[in-house]
C-alpha cells in the first residue's frame, strides 16, 4: 500500500482514493451525468440538458442544484447574514460588498495612558466621584475656553476614571492584568455600581494590604524598586465602526488625539507655575476650528459660516426648513456619521427621516441580554449610526511662534535668573566649553599625525 500511487483516472477526496468505477456504482442512475461536460450532450435518457437561469451555462438537470451554490451569477445572502446584514446579492459581488457591509463591525483597541498628578489628587477624585466633596472650589468655577482642547481631553479621561471609582474595588482588582497591575484598563469591561459608598477611602486599604503582605526580605524591593506607578491609568478607545470607516477613525487618532498635547495646542513653558497662555500651532486648512462636542464626546471640525449674520433667521424657521426630506437628502451625504447620529437624535421625526434617507450608512450590531450569572442570550439586531467624526486637514499656524515669543518676554510666571548676582554658573559653563574645544583640537592633531605616519 505504501508504494501505491493513484492513477490519473482516480479521484482523491479527503485521503480516500475513489476511482471512476466506485463513483459510478454509488450513482448508478446518474453515472453518465457525473462526468459529462459536453454542452450539447445527446444522451438525455434520464437527465435533460438545461441552461442555468443565472449564467445560462448548459448542464444536466441533476446538477442544477449543486451548480447554483457555486454559480457566480446566482443570488445568495451576505457573508454576514448571521450578524444582521439583510442584503442578497450575486456571488461575484460578495467580496466587494464585505468592505462596506453594514454588519461588518470593527472595534478600535488603540490605547493611551494618563497619569494623575499625585496621591492627593487621586484621593480627591475618589471623594468627588462618591459625592463626599465638591468637584471644584468657588475660586475654580471658571469656564474653560472652547479652544483649550488639551483641557477637554483631560477632563474626558478624568470623567472615565471617576466613573470607575463608583464601582466596587473588588471589580476593579479582578480586571487588572500583567501589563496594568496598578489600575484596570478603562472603560471597565464589566462592573456593578455601589448602591452606597463607604466613608473610608480604598486608597488606605491598598496601603494596608501591601504592609500586611510584605516581608522583611522584600522590604527594600517593595519600597525602592517599583517600576510602575499607582497613578497611571490606561484607556482603550472601544469605538465601534463600519469597516469602511477604519481609515477615517485612524486618521482621527493620529492627526487629532495624539497631537492635542503639544501639537495642536502649545502652552507657555511656565504653565506648571500657573500660566494659562497658549497658542494654536495647527489650524484647519479651510478655516474654522476644532472643538470638543459634549454630546458625542469627540473632537469635531467646526467650519466657518458662509451665511452672513444679517441673514440668520430664528431657530424655529431653520428647523422647519430642515424637516423637508428633499433638503435632508441633499445635506446628509456631506455629513459624517457622528453628525448624522446627532441629527437623528434630535427627535423621533428626524430619526425616522434620517434613517430612511441614508439607510446604507447605518451600522448593525447584536444586542445581548444577560441570562443568569454566566449566560448571555441574543435579543435583537440593533441598527444605528457610528460615532466617527470627520478629520480636517491641519496646517501650521504662522502666527503661533511670534505670539509665544512675545508672551514669554512679558510672562509674569516666568522665573528669571540674574546671572550677574551668581556668575559662577556662567564661568563654569564657559570653562567646560573651552575644555571641550581643546580636547577636540588635540584629537584632530593626533589623527593628523597618525595619517602622516601611515603615508611614510
Coordinates of C-alpha atoms in Angstrom, one line a residue:
X1 CA 0.0 0.0 0.0
X2 CA 2.9 2.4 0.7
X3 CA 4.1 2.1 -2.9
X4 CA 0.7 2.6 -4.5
X5 CA 0.3 5.8 -6.5
X6 CA -3.2 6.9 -7.7
X7 CA -3.6 6.8 -11.4
X8 CA -4.9 9.7 -13.5
X9 CA -8.4 8.4 -13.5
X10 CA -8.6 8.1 -9.7
X11 CA -10.5 10.8 -7.7
X12 CA -8.8 11.8 -4.5
X13 CA -11.0 13.4 -1.8
X14 CA -10.0 13.8 1.9
X15 CA -7.5 11.0 1.8
X16 CA -9.8 8.4 0.1
X17 CA -8.9 7.0 -3.3
X18 CA -12.1 6.8 -5.3
X19 CA -11.9 5.5 -8.8
X20 CA -14.4 6.3 -11.5
X21 CA -15.9 2.8 -11.2
X22 CA -16.6 3.4 -7.5
X23 CA -18.3 6.7 -8.2
X24 CA -20.4 5.1 -11.0
X25 CA -21.5 2.3 -8.6
X26 CA -22.5 4.9 -6.0
X27 CA -24.6 6.9 -8.5
X28 CA -25.9 4.3 -10.9
X29 CA -28.8 6.4 -12.2
X30 CA -26.5 9.4 -12.9
X31 CA -23.3 7.6 -13.8
X32 CA -23.1 9.4 -17.1
X33 CA -24.0 12.8 -15.7
X34 CA -21.3 12.7 -13.1
X35 CA -18.5 13.0 -15.7
X36 CA -20.3 14.6 -18.6
X37 CA -19.1 18.1 -19.6
X38 CA -20.5 18.2 -23.1
X39 CA -22.7 21.2 -23.7
X40 CA -24.8 19.6 -26.4
X41 CA -24.9 16.1 -25.0
X42 CA -27.3 13.7 -26.9
X43 CA -27.7 11.2 -24.1
X44 CA -30.8 12.6 -22.5
X45 CA -32.5 9.4 -21.5
X46 CA -32.5 10.2 -17.8
X47 CA -31.5 13.9 -17.4
X48 CA -32.1 16.6 -20.0
X49 CA -29.7 19.4 -20.8
X50 CA -31.0 22.6 -19.3
X51 CA -29.5 26.1 -19.0
X52 CA -28.7 27.8 -15.7
X53 CA -31.2 30.7 -15.2
X54 CA -28.4 32.9 -13.9
X55 CA -25.3 32.3 -16.0
X56 CA -27.0 30.4 -18.9
X57 CA -24.5 27.6 -18.9
X58 CA -25.8 24.3 -20.2
X59 CA -25.6 21.2 -18.0
X60 CA -27.6 18.1 -16.9
X61 CA -30.7 18.9 -14.9
X62 CA -29.5 16.8 -11.9
X63 CA -26.5 19.2 -11.5
X64 CA -28.5 22.4 -11.4
X65 CA -29.0 22.5 -7.6
X66 CA -25.3 22.0 -6.9
X67 CA -24.3 24.4 -9.6
X68 CA -26.4 27.2 -8.1
X69 CA -24.3 27.0 -5.0
X70 CA -21.1 28.0 -6.9
X71 CA -22.6 30.0 -9.7
X72 CA -21.0 33.5 -9.7
X73 CA -24.2 35.0 -11.1
X74 CA -26.5 33.4 -8.6
X75 CA -28.0 35.3 -5.7
X76 CA -27.2 34.5 -2.1
X77 CA -27.3 36.2 1.3
X78 CA -24.4 38.3 2.5
X79 CA -21.5 36.6 4.3
X80 CA -22.5 38.5 7.4
X81 CA -26.2 37.5 7.2
X82 CA -25.9 35.7 10.6
X83 CA -24.8 39.1 12.1
X84 CA -27.7 41.0 10.8
X85 CA -27.0 42.0 7.2
X86 CA -30.2 41.7 5.1
X87 CA -28.5 42.2 1.7
X88 CA -29.0 39.5 -1.0
X89 CA -26.5 39.9 -3.9
X90 CA -24.7 37.9 -6.6
X91 CA -21.8 35.7 -5.5
X92 CA -19.3 37.6 -7.6
X93 CA -20.1 40.8 -5.6
X94 CA -20.0 39.3 -2.1
X95 CA -16.3 40.1 -1.6
X96 CA -16.7 43.7 -2.8
X97 CA -19.8 44.2 -0.6
X98 CA -17.9 43.0 2.5
X99 CA -15.8 46.1 2.6
X100 CA -18.9 48.3 3.0
X101 CA -21.2 45.8 4.7
X102 CA -23.3 47.4 7.5
X103 CA -22.9 44.3 9.7
X104 CA -19.1 44.2 9.3
X105 CA -18.4 46.0 12.6
X106 CA -14.8 46.7 13.8
X107 CA -13.8 47.7 17.4
X108 CA -10.9 50.0 17.9
X109 CA -8.4 48.8 20.5
X110 CA -6.0 51.7 20.5
X111 CA -4.7 52.6 24.0
X112 CA -3.2 55.6 25.7
X113 CA -2.0 56.5 29.2
X114 CA -2.9 59.2 31.7
X115 CA -1.0 59.9 34.9
X116 CA -2.7 61.6 37.9
X117 CA -0.7 64.4 39.5
X118 CA -0.3 62.6 42.8
X119 CA -1.8 60.6 45.5
X120 CA -3.7 63.6 46.9
X121 CA -5.3 64.2 43.6
X122 CA -6.3 60.5 43.4
X123 CA -7.9 60.7 46.8
X124 CA -9.7 63.9 45.9
X125 CA -11.1 62.3 42.7
X126 CA -12.5 59.3 44.7
X127 CA -14.1 61.6 47.2
X128 CA -15.7 63.7 44.4
X129 CA -16.9 60.6 42.5
X130 CA -18.6 59.3 45.6
X131 CA -20.2 62.6 46.5
X132 CA -18.2 63.3 49.7
X133 CA -16.8 66.6 48.3
X134 CA -17.5 69.1 45.6
X135 CA -15.7 68.8 42.4
X136 CA -14.4 72.4 42.4
X137 CA -14.0 75.2 44.8
X138 CA -15.7 78.6 44.3
X139 CA -12.5 80.2 43.1
X140 CA -12.1 77.3 40.5
X141 CA -15.5 77.9 38.9
X142 CA -14.0 79.3 35.7
X143 CA -15.5 78.4 32.3
X144 CA -12.9 76.7 30.1
X145 CA -12.2 78.3 26.7
X146 CA -13.5 76.3 23.8
X147 CA -10.1 76.3 22.2
X148 CA -8.4 74.6 25.2
X149 CA -8.6 71.2 23.6
X150 CA -6.0 69.6 25.9
X151 CA -8.1 70.5 28.9
X152 CA -11.2 69.0 27.4
X153 CA -9.3 65.8 26.6
X154 CA -8.0 65.6 30.2
X155 CA -11.5 66.2 31.6
X156 CA -13.0 63.5 29.4
X157 CA -10.4 60.9 30.6
X158 CA -10.9 62.2 34.2
X159 CA -14.7 61.5 33.8
X160 CA -13.9 57.9 32.9
X161 CA -11.6 57.5 35.9
X162 CA -14.2 58.9 38.3
X163 CA -16.9 56.6 36.8
X164 CA -14.7 53.6 37.6
X165 CA -14.3 54.8 41.2
X166 CA -18.1 54.4 41.7
X167 CA -17.8 50.7 41.3
X168 CA -16.7 48.1 43.8
X169 CA -12.9 47.8 44.4
X170 CA -13.1 44.0 44.0
X171 CA -14.4 44.5 40.5
X172 CA -11.5 46.8 39.6
X173 CA -8.9 44.5 41.1
X174 CA -10.3 41.5 39.1
X175 CA -9.8 43.3 35.8
X176 CA -6.1 44.1 36.4
X177 CA -3.6 42.4 34.1
X178 CA 0.1 41.8 34.0
X179 CA 0.5 44.9 31.8
X180 CA -1.7 47.1 34.0
X181 CA -1.0 45.8 37.6
X182 CA -2.0 49.0 39.3
X183 CA -5.2 50.0 37.7
X184 CA -7.5 48.2 35.2
X185 CA -7.9 49.2 31.6
X186 CA -10.7 51.8 31.2
X187 CA -13.5 51.7 30.4
X188 CA -14.2 48.6 32.6
X189 CA -15.4 45.5 30.8
X190 CA -18.0 44.6 33.5
X191 CA -18.9 46.3 36.7
X192 CA -21.7 46.8 39.3
X193 CA -22.1 50.3 40.7
X194 CA -22.1 50.6 44.5
X195 CA -25.6 51.5 45.9
X196 CA -24.0 53.1 48.9
X197 CA -20.4 54.5 49.1
X198 CA -18.3 53.7 52.2
X199 CA -16.9 56.7 54.1
X200 CA -13.4 55.3 54.2
X201 CA -11.1 55.6 51.2
X202 CA -10.0 52.5 49.3
X203 CA -6.5 54.0 48.9
X204 CA -5.8 53.4 52.6
X205 CA -7.0 49.8 52.1
X206 CA -4.4 49.4 49.3
X207 CA -1.6 50.6 51.6
X208 CA -2.7 48.3 54.5
X209 CA -2.8 45.3 52.2
X210 CA 0.8 46.0 51.0
X211 CA 2.1 46.2 54.5
X212 CA 0.3 43.1 55.7
X213 CA 1.7 41.0 52.7
X214 CA 5.3 42.4 52.8
X215 CA 8.2 40.5 54.4
X216 CA 11.4 41.9 55.7
X217 CA 13.4 40.4 52.8
X218 CA 11.1 42.1 50.3
X219 CA 11.0 45.5 52.0
X220 CA 13.9 47.0 50.0
X221 CA 12.4 45.8 46.8
X222 CA 8.9 47.0 47.5
X223 CA 10.0 50.3 48.8
X224 CA 12.6 51.4 46.3
X225 CA 12.2 49.2 43.2
X226 CA 8.6 49.8 42.0
X227 CA 8.8 50.1 38.2
X228 CA 5.2 51.2 37.8
X229 CA 3.1 53.9 39.5
X230 CA -0.3 53.6 41.1
X231 CA -1.4 57.0 39.5
X232 CA -1.1 55.7 35.9
X233 CA -4.3 54.8 34.0
X234 CA -4.6 53.1 30.7
X235 CA -7.5 53.9 28.4
X236 CA -8.9 52.0 25.4
X237 CA -10.9 53.6 22.6
X238 CA -13.5 50.8 22.1
X239 CA -15.2 52.7 19.3
X240 CA -17.4 50.6 17.1
X241 CA -17.4 51.4 13.4
X242 CA -18.0 50.1 9.9
X243 CA -15.2 48.5 8.0
X244 CA -15.1 51.4 5.5
X245 CA -14.6 53.9 8.4
X246 CA -11.4 52.5 9.7
X247 CA -9.1 54.8 7.8
X248 CA -11.0 57.9 8.9
X249 CA -11.0 56.8 12.5
X250 CA -7.3 56.0 12.5
X251 CA -6.6 59.4 11.0
X252 CA -8.7 60.9 13.9
X253 CA -6.3 59.2 16.3
X254 CA -3.1 60.2 14.6
X255 CA -4.0 63.7 13.5
X256 CA -6.1 64.9 16.4
X257 CA -5.9 62.9 19.6
X258 CA -2.2 62.3 19.6
X259 CA -1.4 65.9 18.7
X260 CA -3.6 67.7 21.1
X261 CA -0.9 68.0 23.9
X262 CA 2.0 69.9 22.5
X263 CA 0.9 69.6 18.8
X264 CA -2.3 71.4 18.2
X265 CA -2.2 73.3 21.5
X266 CA 1.1 74.8 22.6
X267 CA 1.2 76.2 26.2
X268 CA 3.6 78.6 27.8
X269 CA 6.8 76.9 29.3
X270 CA 5.6 78.4 32.6
X271 CA 2.3 76.5 32.6
X272 CA 3.4 74.3 35.6
X273 CA 3.8 77.6 37.6
X274 CA 0.2 78.7 36.8
X275 CA 0.4 80.5 33.4
X276 CA -2.7 79.7 31.2
X277 CA -1.4 81.3 28.0
X278 CA -1.5 79.0 24.9
X279 CA -1.4 79.2 21.1
X280 CA -2.8 77.0 18.4
X281 CA 0.1 75.6 16.4
X282 CA -2.1 73.7 14.0
X283 CA -5.2 75.1 12.4
X284 CA -7.7 73.7 9.8
X285 CA -6.6 74.3 6.2
X286 CA -10.1 75.5 5.1
X287 CA -10.7 77.8 8.1
X288 CA -12.9 77.1 11.0
X289 CA -11.7 75.5 14.2
X290 CA -11.7 72.2 16.1
X291 CA -13.9 72.0 19.2
X292 CA -14.9 69.4 21.7
X293 CA -18.5 68.2 21.5
X294 CA -20.0 67.4 24.8
X295 CA -22.8 65.2 23.3
X296 CA -20.7 62.8 21.2
X297 CA -17.5 63.3 23.4
X298 CA -15.5 63.7 20.2
X299 CA -13.3 66.5 18.8
X300 CA -15.2 67.7 15.7
X301 CA -14.4 70.2 13.0
X302 CA -16.5 73.4 13.1
X303 CA -16.3 75.1 9.7
X304 CA -16.8 78.8 9.2
X305 CA -20.3 80.0 8.5
X306 CA -20.7 81.2 4.9
X307 CA -24.1 82.9 5.6
X308 CA -23.9 86.5 6.8
X309 CA -25.2 87.1 10.3
X310 CA -27.8 89.5 8.9
X311 CA -29.4 86.6 7.0
X312 CA -29.7 84.4 10.0
X313 CA -33.3 83.5 10.9
X314 CA -34.9 82.1 14.1
X315 CA -34.2 78.6 15.2
X316 CA -37.8 77.5 14.6
X317 CA -37.7 78.6 10.9
X318 CA -34.4 76.8 10.3
X319 CA -35.7 73.6 11.9
X320 CA -38.8 73.8 9.8
X321 CA -36.6 74.0 6.6
X322 CA -34.5 71.0 7.6
X323 CA -37.6 68.9 8.1
X324 CA -38.1 68.9 4.3
X325 CA -37.0 65.5 3.1
X326 CA -35.6 67.0 -0.1
X327 CA -33.2 69.3 1.8
X328 CA -32.1 66.4 4.0
X329 CA -31.5 64.2 1.0
X330 CA -29.0 66.8 -0.4
X331 CA -27.4 67.5 3.0
X332 CA -26.8 64.1 4.5
X333 CA -24.2 62.8 2.0
X334 CA -21.8 65.6 3.1
X335 CA -22.1 64.8 6.8
X336 CA -20.0 62.3 8.8
X337 CA -21.7 59.6 10.9
X338 CA -21.2 61.5 14.1
X339 CA -23.1 64.5 12.8
X340 CA -25.8 62.2 11.3
X341 CA -26.1 60.5 14.7
X342 CA -26.6 63.8 16.5
X343 CA -29.1 65.0 13.9
X344 CA -31.1 61.8 14.2
X345 CA -31.2 62.0 18.0
X346 CA -33.0 65.4 17.8
X347 CA -36.5 63.9 17.9
X348 CA -38.4 60.9 16.7
X349 CA -39.4 62.5 13.4
X350 CA -35.8 63.4 12.5
X351 CA -34.7 59.9 13.4
X352 CA -37.3 58.4 11.1
X353 CA -36.4 60.7 8.2
X354 CA -32.6 60.3 8.5
X355 CA -32.7 56.5 8.8
X356 CA -35.0 56.3 5.8
X357 CA -33.0 58.7 3.6
X358 CA -29.5 57.3 4.3
X359 CA -30.2 53.8 5.3
X360 CA -27.0 52.4 3.7
X361 CA -24.6 54.2 6.2
X362 CA -26.1 52.6 9.3
X363 CA -24.3 50.0 11.5
X364 CA -25.8 46.7 12.7
X365 CA -24.7 45.0 15.8
X366 CA -26.0 42.2 18.0
X367 CA -27.8 43.1 21.3
X368 CA -27.3 40.6 24.1
X369 CA -29.1 40.3 27.3
X370 CA -27.8 38.7 30.5
X371 CA -29.4 35.4 31.5
X372 CA -28.4 34.2 34.9
X373 CA -24.8 34.6 36.0
X374 CA -22.7 33.1 33.2
X375 CA -25.1 33.1 30.2
X376 CA -26.0 35.6 27.6
X377 CA -29.0 35.4 25.2
X378 CA -29.5 37.0 21.8
X379 CA -32.2 39.6 21.9
X380 CA -32.3 41.5 18.6
X381 CA -30.2 43.3 15.9
X382 CA -29.6 47.0 16.6
X383 CA -29.3 49.5 13.7
X384 CA -27.7 52.8 14.5
X385 CA -25.1 55.3 13.3
X386 CA -21.5 55.1 14.4
X387 CA -19.8 57.9 16.3
X388 CA -16.9 58.6 13.9
X389 CA -16.3 62.3 13.1
X390 CA -14.5 63.6 10.0
X391 CA -11.0 64.9 10.2
X392 CA -9.9 68.2 8.8
X393 CA -6.5 68.8 7.2
X394 CA -4.3 70.7 9.6
X395 CA -1.6 73.2 8.6
X396 CA 0.9 75.1 10.8
X397 CA -0.2 78.5 12.2
X398 CA 2.4 81.0 11.2
X399 CA 1.4 83.4 13.9
X400 CA 1.9 81.0 16.8
X401 CA 5.7 81.3 17.2
X402 CA 5.7 85.1 17.2
X403 CA 2.8 85.2 19.8
X404 CA 4.6 82.7 22.1
X405 CA 7.9 84.7 21.8
X406 CA 6.1 87.9 22.7
X407 CA 4.4 86.4 25.6
X408 CA 7.5 84.8 27.1
X409 CA 9.1 88.2 27.3
X410 CA 6.2 89.6 29.5
X411 CA 5.1 86.4 31.2
X412 CA 4.6 87.1 35.0
X413 CA 5.0 83.4 35.8
X414 CA 8.4 83.1 34.1
X415 CA 11.3 82.6 36.6
X416 CA 14.1 84.9 35.6
X417 CA 17.6 84.4 36.9
X418 CA 20.0 87.3 37.3
X419 CA 23.4 85.8 36.3
X420 CA 25.2 89.0 37.4
X421 CA 24.4 88.0 41.0
X422 CA 25.8 84.5 40.5
X423 CA 28.4 84.5 37.8
X424 CA 30.0 81.2 38.9
X425 CA 27.5 79.2 36.9
X426 CA 28.4 81.0 33.7
X427 CA 32.1 80.7 34.4
X428 CA 31.8 77.0 35.0
X429 CA 29.8 76.6 31.7
X430 CA 32.4 78.7 29.9
X431 CA 35.4 76.7 31.3
X432 CA 33.7 73.5 30.4
X433 CA 33.1 74.5 26.8
X434 CA 36.7 75.7 26.5
X435 CA 38.0 72.4 27.7
X436 CA 35.7 70.6 25.2
X437 CA 37.2 72.7 22.3
X438 CA 40.8 72.0 23.5
X439 CA 40.1 68.3 23.7
X440 CA 38.7 68.3 20.1
X441 CA 41.8 70.1 18.8
X442 CA 44.1 67.6 20.5
X443 CA 42.1 64.7 19.0
X444 CA 42.3 66.2 15.5
X445 CA 46.0 66.8 15.8
X446 CA 46.7 63.2 16.9
X447 CA 44.6 61.9 14.0
X448 CA 46.7 64.0 11.5
X449 CA 49.9 62.7 12.9
X450 CA 48.7 59.1 12.6
X451 CA 47.7 59.7 9.0
X452 CA 51.2 61.2 8.2
X453 CA 52.9 58.2 9.7
X454 CA 50.8 55.8 7.6
X455 CA 51.8 57.7 4.5
X456 CA 55.5 57.4 5.2

